[in-house]
Amino acid sequence: MPFSRSWVEVLVVAATAAVARGAVAQQSELPPAGFGTLRQDQVAVRLTTEKLVVRALPLDEQVIRLLSPDAYRSLHELALSRAGDIAAAARAAGQDSVVLFMVTFFGLLPDVRFNPDQLYVSSQNTFFRPIGVVPLTPRWSEYTVDQRQQAVAIYLFEPGIAVLRPFTLSYGDRSSDVWTGTLRLLDGERTRVLSRAAQQPRLPR
């Protein structure tokens, strides 16, 4: 069945907000864009193995709107530009709403193989494996990175991952609960973003 305009619009929202239906209740009003100061590396979850660094960044607007304006614009436009691919991957998995992460595999040694299916998320006592992947770098399907090179993709997960609550990221036998601390950083920045936005002069009607 061909995509309908309304269905694609739903996936565009999912691509830019990454809000799962089951998590709508925990989403508050979006912070205004353009007032954040955080860097991507401050909010991304990192795992390090002997051969790889794995980095995952939620593409939820509640998170990326707290980044610096350039970082926010880059991620927001990236998600929009791949909305069609995301929609197709979600449909193939039988979903019309998804949670998105940008995942990077960075090689520490020459010719390192990675397994994209070994990355998963544990949120609110539920285990989530990726249901789809949208590659962003060439040769992703080779599942190999060279030293100081990276492979990047957007990962799709089923609804249910609450990014404004603690979650655990795992790759193989490595896990990280650093998101618990990152939430405190995000909470503080959200307060500052709202304050900065409130200080902006209102345009006359």
Coordinates of N, CA and C in Angstrom, one line a residue:
M1 N 0.9 -1.2 0.0 CA 0.0 0.0 0.0 C 0.9 1.2 0.0
P2 N 0.7 2.2 -0.9 CA 1.5 3.4 -0.9 C 1.4 4.2 0.3
F3 N 2.5 5.0 0.6 CA 2.4 5.9 1.8 C 1.3 7.0 1.6
S4 N 0.6 7.2 2.6 CA -0.4 8.3 2.6 C 0.3 9.6 3.1
R5 N -0.1 10.8 2.8 CA 0.5 12.0 3.3 C 0.5 12.0 4.8
S6 N -0.7 11.6 5.4 CA -0.8 11.7 6.8 C 0.1 10.7 7.5
W7 N 0.3 9.5 6.9 CA 1.2 8.5 7.6 C 2.6 9.0 7.6
V8 N 3.1 9.6 6.4 CA 4.4 10.1 6.4 C 4.6 11.3 7.4
E9 N 3.6 12.1 7.6 CA 3.7 13.2 8.5 C 3.8 12.6 9.9
V10 N 3.2 11.5 10.2 CA 3.3 10.9 11.5 C 4.8 10.5 11.7
L11 N 5.4 9.9 10.7 CA 6.8 9.5 10.8 C 7.8 10.6 10.9
V12 N 7.4 11.7 10.2 CA 8.3 12.9 10.4 C 8.3 13.4 11.8
V13 N 7.1 13.4 12.4 CA 7.0 13.7 13.8 C 7.9 12.7 14.7
A14 N 7.8 11.4 14.3 CA 8.5 10.4 15.0 C 10.0 10.7 14.8
A15 N 10.4 11.1 13.6 CA 11.8 11.3 13.3 C 12.4 12.4 14.1
T16 N 11.6 13.5 14.2 CA 12.1 14.7 14.9 C 11.9 14.7 16.4
A17 N 10.8 14.1 16.8 CA 10.5 14.1 18.2 C 10.8 12.8 18.9
A18 N 10.7 11.7 18.1 CA 11.0 10.3 18.6 C 10.2 10.0 19.8
V19 N 8.9 10.4 19.8 CA 8.1 10.1 21.0 C 7.2 8.9 20.8
A20 N 7.4 7.9 21.6 CA 6.6 6.7 21.5 C 5.2 7.0 22.1
R21 N 4.2 6.3 21.5 CA 2.9 6.5 22.0 C 2.8 6.2 23.5
G22 N 3.4 5.1 23.9 CA 3.3 4.7 25.3 C 4.0 5.7 26.3
A23 N 4.9 6.6 25.7 CA 5.6 7.5 26.6 C 5.1 8.9 26.5
V24 N 4.0 9.1 25.8 CA 3.5 10.5 25.6 C 3.2 11.2 27.0
A25 N 2.7 10.4 27.9 CA 2.3 11.0 29.2 C 3.5 11.6 29.9
Q26 N 4.8 11.1 29.7 CA 5.9 11.6 30.4 C 6.6 12.7 29.6
Q27 N 6.0 13.1 28.5 CA 6.6 14.2 27.7 C 5.9 15.5 28.1
S28 N 6.7 16.5 28.5 CA 6.1 17.8 28.8 C 6.2 18.7 27.6
E29 N 5.8 19.9 27.7 CA 5.9 20.8 26.6 C 7.3 21.0 26.1
L30 N 7.6 21.0 24.8 CA 8.9 21.0 24.3 C 9.6 22.3 24.7
P31 N 10.9 22.2 25.1 CA 11.6 23.5 25.3 C 11.8 24.2 24.0
P32 N 11.9 25.5 24.0 CA 12.1 26.2 22.7 C 13.5 25.9 22.2
A33 N 13.6 25.9 20.8 CA 14.8 25.6 20.2 C 15.7 26.9 20.1
G34 N 17.0 26.7 20.0 CA 17.9 27.8 19.7 C 18.5 28.4 21.0
F35 N 18.2 27.9 22.2 CA 18.7 28.5 23.4 C 19.6 27.6 24.2
G36 N 19.8 26.4 23.7 CA 20.6 25.4 24.4 C 22.1 25.7 24.2
T37 N 22.9 25.1 25.1 CA 24.4 25.3 25.0 C 25.2 23.9 25.1
L38 N 24.5 22.8 25.3 CA 25.1 21.6 25.4 C 25.7 21.0 24.1
R39 N 26.8 20.2 24.3 CA 27.4 19.6 23.1 C 26.9 18.2 23.0
Q40 N 27.0 17.6 21.8 CA 26.5 16.2 21.6 C 27.3 15.3 22.5
D41 N 28.6 15.5 22.7 CA 29.3 14.5 23.5 C 28.9 14.6 25.0
Q42 N 28.3 15.7 25.4 CA 27.8 15.8 26.8 C 26.6 14.9 27.1
V43 N 25.8 14.6 26.0 CA 24.5 13.9 26.3 C 24.5 12.6 25.6
A44 N 25.5 12.2 24.8 CA 25.6 10.9 24.2 C 26.1 9.9 25.2
V45 N 25.6 8.7 25.1 CA 26.0 7.5 26.0 C 27.1 6.8 25.2
R46 N 28.3 6.6 25.9 CA 29.4 6.0 25.3 C 29.7 4.6 26.0
L47 N 30.1 3.7 25.2 CA 30.6 2.4 25.6 C 31.9 2.1 24.9
T48 N 32.9 1.6 25.7 CA 34.2 1.4 25.1 C 34.6 -0.1 25.3
T49 N 35.0 -0.7 24.2 CA 35.5 -2.1 24.2 C 37.0 -2.0 23.9
E50 N 37.6 -3.2 23.7 CA 39.0 -3.2 23.4 C 39.3 -2.7 22.0
K51 N 38.3 -2.7 21.1 CA 38.5 -2.4 19.7 C 37.6 -1.2 19.2
L52 N 36.5 -0.9 20.0 CA 35.5 0.0 19.5 C 35.1 1.0 20.6
V53 N 34.7 2.2 20.2 CA 33.9 3.1 21.0 C 32.5 3.2 20.3
V54 N 31.5 2.9 21.1 CA 30.1 2.9 20.7 C 29.4 4.1 21.3
R55 N 28.8 5.0 20.5 CA 28.1 6.2 21.1 C 26.7 6.2 20.6
A56 N 25.8 6.5 21.5 CA 24.3 6.5 21.1 C 23.7 7.8 21.7
L57 N 23.0 8.5 20.8 CA 22.4 9.8 21.2 C 20.9 9.8 20.8
P58 N 20.0 9.9 21.8 CA 18.6 9.9 21.5 C 18.3 11.1 20.6
L59 N 17.5 10.9 19.5 CA 17.1 12.0 18.7 C 15.7 12.5 19.1
D60 N 15.5 12.6 20.3 CA 14.2 13.1 20.8 C 14.3 14.6 21.0
E61 N 13.3 15.4 20.5 CA 13.4 16.8 20.6 C 13.5 17.3 22.1
Q62 N 13.0 16.6 23.0 CA 13.2 16.9 24.4 C 14.7 17.0 24.8
V63 N 15.5 16.2 24.1 CA 16.9 16.1 24.3 C 17.7 17.1 23.4
I64 N 17.5 17.0 22.1 CA 18.3 17.7 21.2 C 18.0 19.2 21.1
R65 N 16.9 19.7 21.6 CA 16.6 21.1 21.7 C 17.4 21.8 22.8
L66 N 18.1 21.0 23.7 CA 18.9 21.5 24.7 C 20.4 21.6 24.3
L67 N 20.6 21.2 23.0 CA 22.0 21.3 22.5 C 22.2 22.7 21.9
S68 N 23.4 23.1 21.6 CA 23.7 24.4 21.0 C 22.9 24.5 19.7
P69 N 22.6 25.7 19.3 CA 21.8 25.9 18.1 C 22.3 25.1 16.8
D70 N 23.6 25.2 16.6 CA 24.2 24.5 15.4 C 24.0 23.0 15.5
A71 N 24.2 22.4 16.7 CA 24.1 21.0 16.9 C 22.6 20.6 16.8
Y72 N 21.7 21.4 17.4 CA 20.3 21.1 17.2 C 19.9 21.1 15.8
R73 N 20.2 22.1 15.1 CA 19.8 22.3 13.7 C 20.3 21.1 12.8
S74 N 21.6 20.7 13.1 CA 22.2 19.6 12.3 C 21.4 18.3 12.5
L75 N 21.1 18.0 13.8 CA 20.4 16.7 14.1 C 18.9 16.8 13.6
H76 N 18.3 17.9 13.8 CA 16.9 18.1 13.4 C 16.8 17.9 11.9
E77 N 17.6 18.5 11.2 CA 17.6 18.5 9.7 C 18.0 17.1 9.2
L78 N 18.9 16.4 9.9 CA 19.3 15.1 9.6 C 18.1 14.1 9.7
A79 N 17.4 14.2 10.8 CA 16.2 13.3 11.0 C 15.1 13.6 9.9
L80 N 14.9 14.9 9.6 CA 13.9 15.2 8.6 C 14.4 14.7 7.2
S81 N 15.7 14.8 6.9 CA 16.1 14.4 5.6 C 16.0 12.9 5.4
R82 N 16.0 12.2 6.4 CA 15.9 10.7 6.3 C 14.5 10.2 6.7
A83 N 13.6 11.1 6.8 CA 12.2 10.7 7.3 C 11.6 9.6 6.4
G84 N 11.8 9.7 5.1 CA 11.3 8.7 4.2 C 11.9 7.3 4.5
D85 N 13.2 7.2 4.7 CA 13.9 6.0 5.0 C 13.4 5.4 6.4
I86 N 13.2 6.3 7.3 CA 12.8 5.9 8.6 C 11.4 5.4 8.5
A87 N 10.5 6.0 7.7 CA 9.1 5.6 7.6 C 9.1 4.2 7.0
A88 N 10.0 4.0 6.0 CA 10.0 2.6 5.3 C 10.5 1.6 6.3
A89 N 11.5 1.9 7.1 CA 12.0 0.9 8.0 C 11.0 0.6 9.1
A90 N 10.3 1.6 9.6 CA 9.3 1.4 10.6 C 8.1 0.6 10.0
R91 N 7.7 0.9 8.8 CA 6.6 0.1 8.2 C 7.0 -1.4 8.1
A92 N 8.3 -1.6 7.7 CA 8.7 -3.0 7.5 C 8.7 -3.7 8.8
A93 N 8.8 -3.0 9.9 CA 8.8 -3.6 11.3 C 7.4 -3.6 11.9
G94 N 6.4 -3.1 11.1 CA 5.0 -3.1 11.6 C 4.7 -2.0 12.6
Q95 N 5.5 -0.9 12.6 CA 5.3 0.1 13.5 C 5.0 1.4 12.8
D96 N 4.1 2.3 13.4 CA 3.9 3.6 12.9 C 4.4 4.7 13.8
S97 N 5.1 4.3 14.9 CA 5.7 5.3 15.8 C 7.0 4.6 16.3
V98 N 8.1 5.3 16.4 CA 9.3 4.7 16.8 C 10.1 5.7 17.7
V99 N 11.1 5.1 18.4 CA 12.1 5.9 19.1 C 13.4 5.8 18.4
L100 N 14.0 6.9 18.2 CA 15.2 7.0 17.4 C 16.5 7.3 18.2
F101 N 17.6 6.6 17.8 CA 18.9 7.0 18.4 C 19.9 7.1 17.2
M102 N 20.8 8.0 17.3 CA 21.9 8.0 16.3 C 23.1 7.3 17.0
V103 N 23.5 6.3 16.3 CA 24.5 5.4 16.9 C 25.8 5.4 16.0
T104 N 26.9 5.6 16.7 CA 28.2 5.6 16.0 C 29.1 4.5 16.5
F105 N 29.8 3.8 15.6 CA 30.8 2.9 15.9 C 32.2 3.5 15.5
F106 N 33.1 3.7 16.4 CA 34.4 4.3 16.1 C 35.5 3.3 16.4
G107 N 36.3 3.1 15.3 CA 37.4 2.1 15.4 C 38.6 2.6 16.2
L108 N 39.0 1.7 17.1 CA 40.3 2.0 17.9 C 41.5 1.3 17.3
L109 N 41.2 0.3 16.5 CA 42.3 -0.5 15.9 C 41.9 -0.7 14.4
P110 N 42.9 -1.1 13.6 CA 42.6 -1.3 12.2 C 41.6 -2.4 11.9
D111 N 40.7 -2.2 10.9 CA 39.9 -3.3 10.4 C 39.1 -4.0 11.5
V112 N 38.3 -3.2 12.3 CA 37.5 -3.7 13.4 C 36.1 -4.0 12.9
R113 N 35.6 -5.2 13.2 CA 34.2 -5.6 12.9 C 33.3 -5.3 14.1
F114 N 32.1 -4.8 13.7 CA 31.1 -4.6 14.8 C 29.8 -5.3 14.4
N115 N 29.0 -5.6 15.4 CA 27.7 -6.3 15.2 C 26.6 -5.3 15.5
P116 N 25.9 -4.7 14.6 CA 24.9 -3.7 14.9 C 23.7 -4.3 15.7
D117 N 23.5 -5.6 15.6 CA 22.4 -6.2 16.3 C 22.7 -6.4 17.8
Q118 N 23.9 -6.2 18.2 CA 24.3 -6.4 19.6 C 24.0 -5.2 20.5
L119 N 23.5 -4.1 19.9 CA 23.2 -2.9 20.7 C 21.8 -2.9 21.1
Y120 N 21.5 -2.7 22.4 CA 20.1 -2.7 22.9 C 20.0 -1.8 24.1
V121 N 18.7 -1.5 24.4 CA 18.4 -0.6 25.5 C 17.4 -1.2 26.5
S122 N 17.7 -1.0 27.7 CA 16.8 -1.5 28.8 C 16.2 -0.2 29.5
S123 N 14.8 -0.2 29.4 CA 14.1 1.0 29.9 C 12.9 0.6 30.6
Q124 N 12.8 1.0 31.9 CA 11.6 0.7 32.7 C 11.3 -0.8 32.7
N125 N 12.4 -1.6 33.0 CA 12.3 -3.0 33.1 C 11.8 -3.7 31.9
T126 N 12.1 -3.1 30.7 CA 11.8 -3.7 29.4 C 13.0 -3.6 28.6
F127 N 13.2 -4.7 27.8 CA 14.4 -4.9 27.0 C 14.0 -4.6 25.5
F128 N 14.8 -3.7 24.9 CA 14.5 -3.3 23.5 C 15.7 -3.5 22.6
R129 N 15.4 -4.3 21.6 CA 16.4 -4.5 20.5 C 16.0 -3.6 19.3
P130 N 17.0 -3.2 18.5 CA 16.6 -2.4 17.3 C 15.7 -3.2 16.4
I131 N 14.7 -2.4 15.8 CA 13.8 -3.0 14.9 C 14.1 -2.6 13.5
G132 N 15.0 -1.7 13.3 CA 15.4 -1.2 12.0 C 16.6 -0.3 12.1
V133 N 17.3 -0.2 11.0 CA 18.5 0.7 11.0 C 18.5 1.5 9.7
V134 N 18.8 2.8 9.7 CA 18.9 3.6 8.6 C 20.4 4.1 8.5
P135 N 21.2 3.5 7.6 CA 22.6 3.9 7.6 C 22.8 5.3 7.2
L136 N 23.8 6.0 7.7 CA 24.1 7.3 7.4 C 25.5 7.5 6.7
T137 N 26.3 6.5 6.8 CA 27.7 6.5 6.2 C 27.8 5.4 5.2
P138 N 28.6 5.6 4.2 CA 28.8 4.5 3.2 C 29.4 3.3 3.8
R139 N 29.2 2.1 3.1 CA 29.8 0.9 3.5 C 29.3 0.4 4.9
W140 N 28.2 0.9 5.4 CA 27.7 0.4 6.7 C 27.5 -1.1 6.6
S141 N 27.0 -1.6 5.6 CA 26.6 -3.0 5.5 C 27.8 -3.9 5.6
E142 N 29.1 -3.4 5.5 CA 30.3 -4.2 5.6 C 30.5 -4.5 7.1
Y143 N 29.9 -3.7 8.0 CA 30.1 -3.9 9.5 C 31.5 -3.9 9.9
T144 N 32.3 -3.0 9.3 CA 33.7 -2.9 9.6 C 34.1 -1.4 9.6
V145 N 34.9 -1.1 10.6 CA 35.5 0.3 10.6 C 37.0 0.2 10.8
D146 N 37.7 1.1 10.2 CA 39.2 1.1 10.3 C 39.5 2.0 11.5
Q147 N 40.8 2.0 11.9 CA 41.2 2.8 13.0 C 40.9 4.3 12.7
R148 N 40.3 5.0 13.7 CA 40.0 6.4 13.7 C 38.9 6.7 12.6
Q149 N 38.2 5.7 12.2 CA 37.1 5.8 11.2 C 35.8 5.5 12.0
Q150 N 34.7 5.9 11.4 CA 33.4 5.6 12.1 C 32.3 5.2 11.1
A151 N 31.4 4.4 11.6 CA 30.2 4.0 10.9 C 29.0 4.6 11.7
V152 N 28.1 5.2 11.0 CA 27.0 5.9 11.7 C 25.6 5.5 11.1
A153 N 24.6 5.3 12.0 CA 23.3 5.0 11.5 C 22.3 5.5 12.5
I154 N 21.0 5.6 12.0 CA 19.9 5.9 12.9 C 19.3 4.6 13.2
Y155 N 19.1 4.3 14.5 CA 18.5 3.1 15.0 C 17.1 3.3 15.4
L156 N 16.2 2.4 15.0 CA 14.8 2.5 15.3 C 14.5 1.5 16.4
F157 N 13.8 1.9 17.4 CA 13.3 1.0 18.5 C 11.8 1.1 18.6
E158 N 11.2 0.1 19.1 CA 9.7 0.1 19.4 C 9.4 1.2 20.4
P159 N 8.2 1.7 20.4 CA 7.8 2.6 21.4 C 7.9 2.0 22.8
G160 N 8.3 2.9 23.8 CA 8.4 2.4 25.2 C 9.6 2.9 25.9
I161 N 10.6 3.3 25.1 CA 11.8 3.8 25.7 C 11.6 5.2 26.2
A162 N 11.6 5.5 27.5 CA 11.4 6.8 28.1 C 12.7 7.5 28.2
V163 N 13.0 8.4 27.3 CA 14.3 9.0 27.3 C 14.5 10.1 28.4
L164 N 13.3 10.5 29.0 CA 13.4 11.4 30.1 C 13.5 10.7 31.5
R165 N 13.7 9.4 31.4 CA 13.9 8.6 32.6 C 15.2 7.7 32.4
P166 N 15.7 7.2 33.5 CA 17.0 6.4 33.3 C 16.8 5.2 32.4
F167 N 17.8 4.9 31.6 CA 17.8 3.7 30.8 C 19.2 3.2 30.8
T168 N 19.4 2.0 30.4 CA 20.7 1.4 30.3 C 21.0 1.0 28.8
L169 N 22.1 1.4 28.3 CA 22.6 1.1 27.0 C 23.6 -0.1 27.1
S170 N 23.4 -1.1 26.2 CA 24.3 -2.2 26.2 C 24.8 -2.5 24.8
Y171 N 26.0 -3.0 24.7 CA 26.6 -3.5 23.5 C 27.4 -4.7 23.8
G172 N 27.0 -5.9 23.3 CA 27.7 -7.1 23.7 C 27.6 -7.3 25.2
D173 N 28.8 -7.4 25.9 CA 28.8 -7.6 27.3 C 29.1 -6.3 28.1
R174 N 29.1 -5.2 27.4 CA 29.3 -3.9 28.0 C 28.0 -3.1 28.2
S175 N 27.8 -2.5 29.4 CA 26.6 -1.7 29.6 C 27.0 -0.4 30.3
S176 N 26.1 0.6 30.1 CA 26.3 1.9 30.8 C 25.0 2.4 31.3
D177 N 25.0 2.9 32.6 CA 23.9 3.6 33.2 C 24.1 5.1 33.3
V178 N 25.0 5.6 32.5 CA 25.4 7.0 32.6 C 24.2 8.0 32.3
W179 N 23.2 7.5 31.7 CA 22.1 8.4 31.3 C 21.4 8.9 32.6
T180 N 21.5 8.2 33.7 CA 20.9 8.7 34.9 C 21.6 10.0 35.3
G181 N 22.9 10.1 35.2 CA 23.5 11.4 35.5 C 23.3 12.4 34.4
T182 N 23.2 12.0 33.1 CA 22.9 12.9 32.0 C 21.5 13.6 32.2
L183 N 20.6 12.9 32.8 CA 19.3 13.5 33.0 C 19.4 14.7 33.9
R184 N 20.2 14.7 34.9 CA 20.4 15.8 35.8 C 21.0 17.0 35.0
L185 N 21.9 16.7 34.1 CA 22.5 17.8 33.2 C 21.4 18.4 32.3
L186 N 20.5 17.5 31.8 CA 19.4 17.9 30.9 C 18.4 18.8 31.7
D187 N 18.1 18.3 32.9 CA 17.1 19.1 33.7 C 17.6 20.5 34.0
G188 N 18.9 20.6 34.3 CA 19.5 21.9 34.6 C 19.5 22.8 33.4
E189 N 19.9 22.2 32.3 CA 19.9 23.0 31.0 C 18.5 23.4 30.6
R190 N 17.5 22.5 30.8 CA 16.1 22.9 30.4 C 15.7 24.1 31.2
T191 N 16.0 24.2 32.5 CA 15.6 25.3 33.3 C 16.3 26.6 32.7
R192 N 17.6 26.5 32.3 CA 18.3 27.6 31.8 C 17.7 28.1 30.4
V193 N 17.4 27.1 29.6 CA 16.8 27.4 28.3 C 15.5 28.1 28.4
L194 N 14.6 27.7 29.3 CA 13.4 28.4 29.5 C 13.6 29.8 30.0
S195 N 14.6 30.0 30.9 CA 14.9 31.3 31.4 C 15.5 32.2 30.3
R196 N 16.4 31.7 29.5 CA 16.9 32.5 28.4 C 15.8 32.9 27.4
A197 N 14.9 32.0 27.1 CA 13.8 32.2 26.2 C 12.9 33.3 26.7
A198 N 12.6 33.2 28.1 CA 11.7 34.2 28.7 C 12.3 35.6 28.7
Q199 N 13.6 35.7 28.6 CA 14.2 37.1 28.6 C 14.3 37.7 27.2
Q200 N 13.9 36.9 26.2 CA 13.9 37.5 24.8 C 12.7 38.5 24.7
P201 N 12.9 39.6 24.1 CA 11.8 40.6 23.9 C 10.7 40.0 23.0
R202 N 9.5 40.3 23.4 CA 8.4 39.9 22.6 C 8.2 40.8 21.4
L203 N 7.9 40.2 20.2 CA 7.7 41.0 19.0 C 6.3 41.6 19.1
P204 N 6.1 42.8 18.7 CA 4.8 43.4 18.7 C 3.8 42.7 17.7
R205 N 2.6 42.5 18.1 CA 1.6 41.9 17.3 C 1.1 42.8 16.2

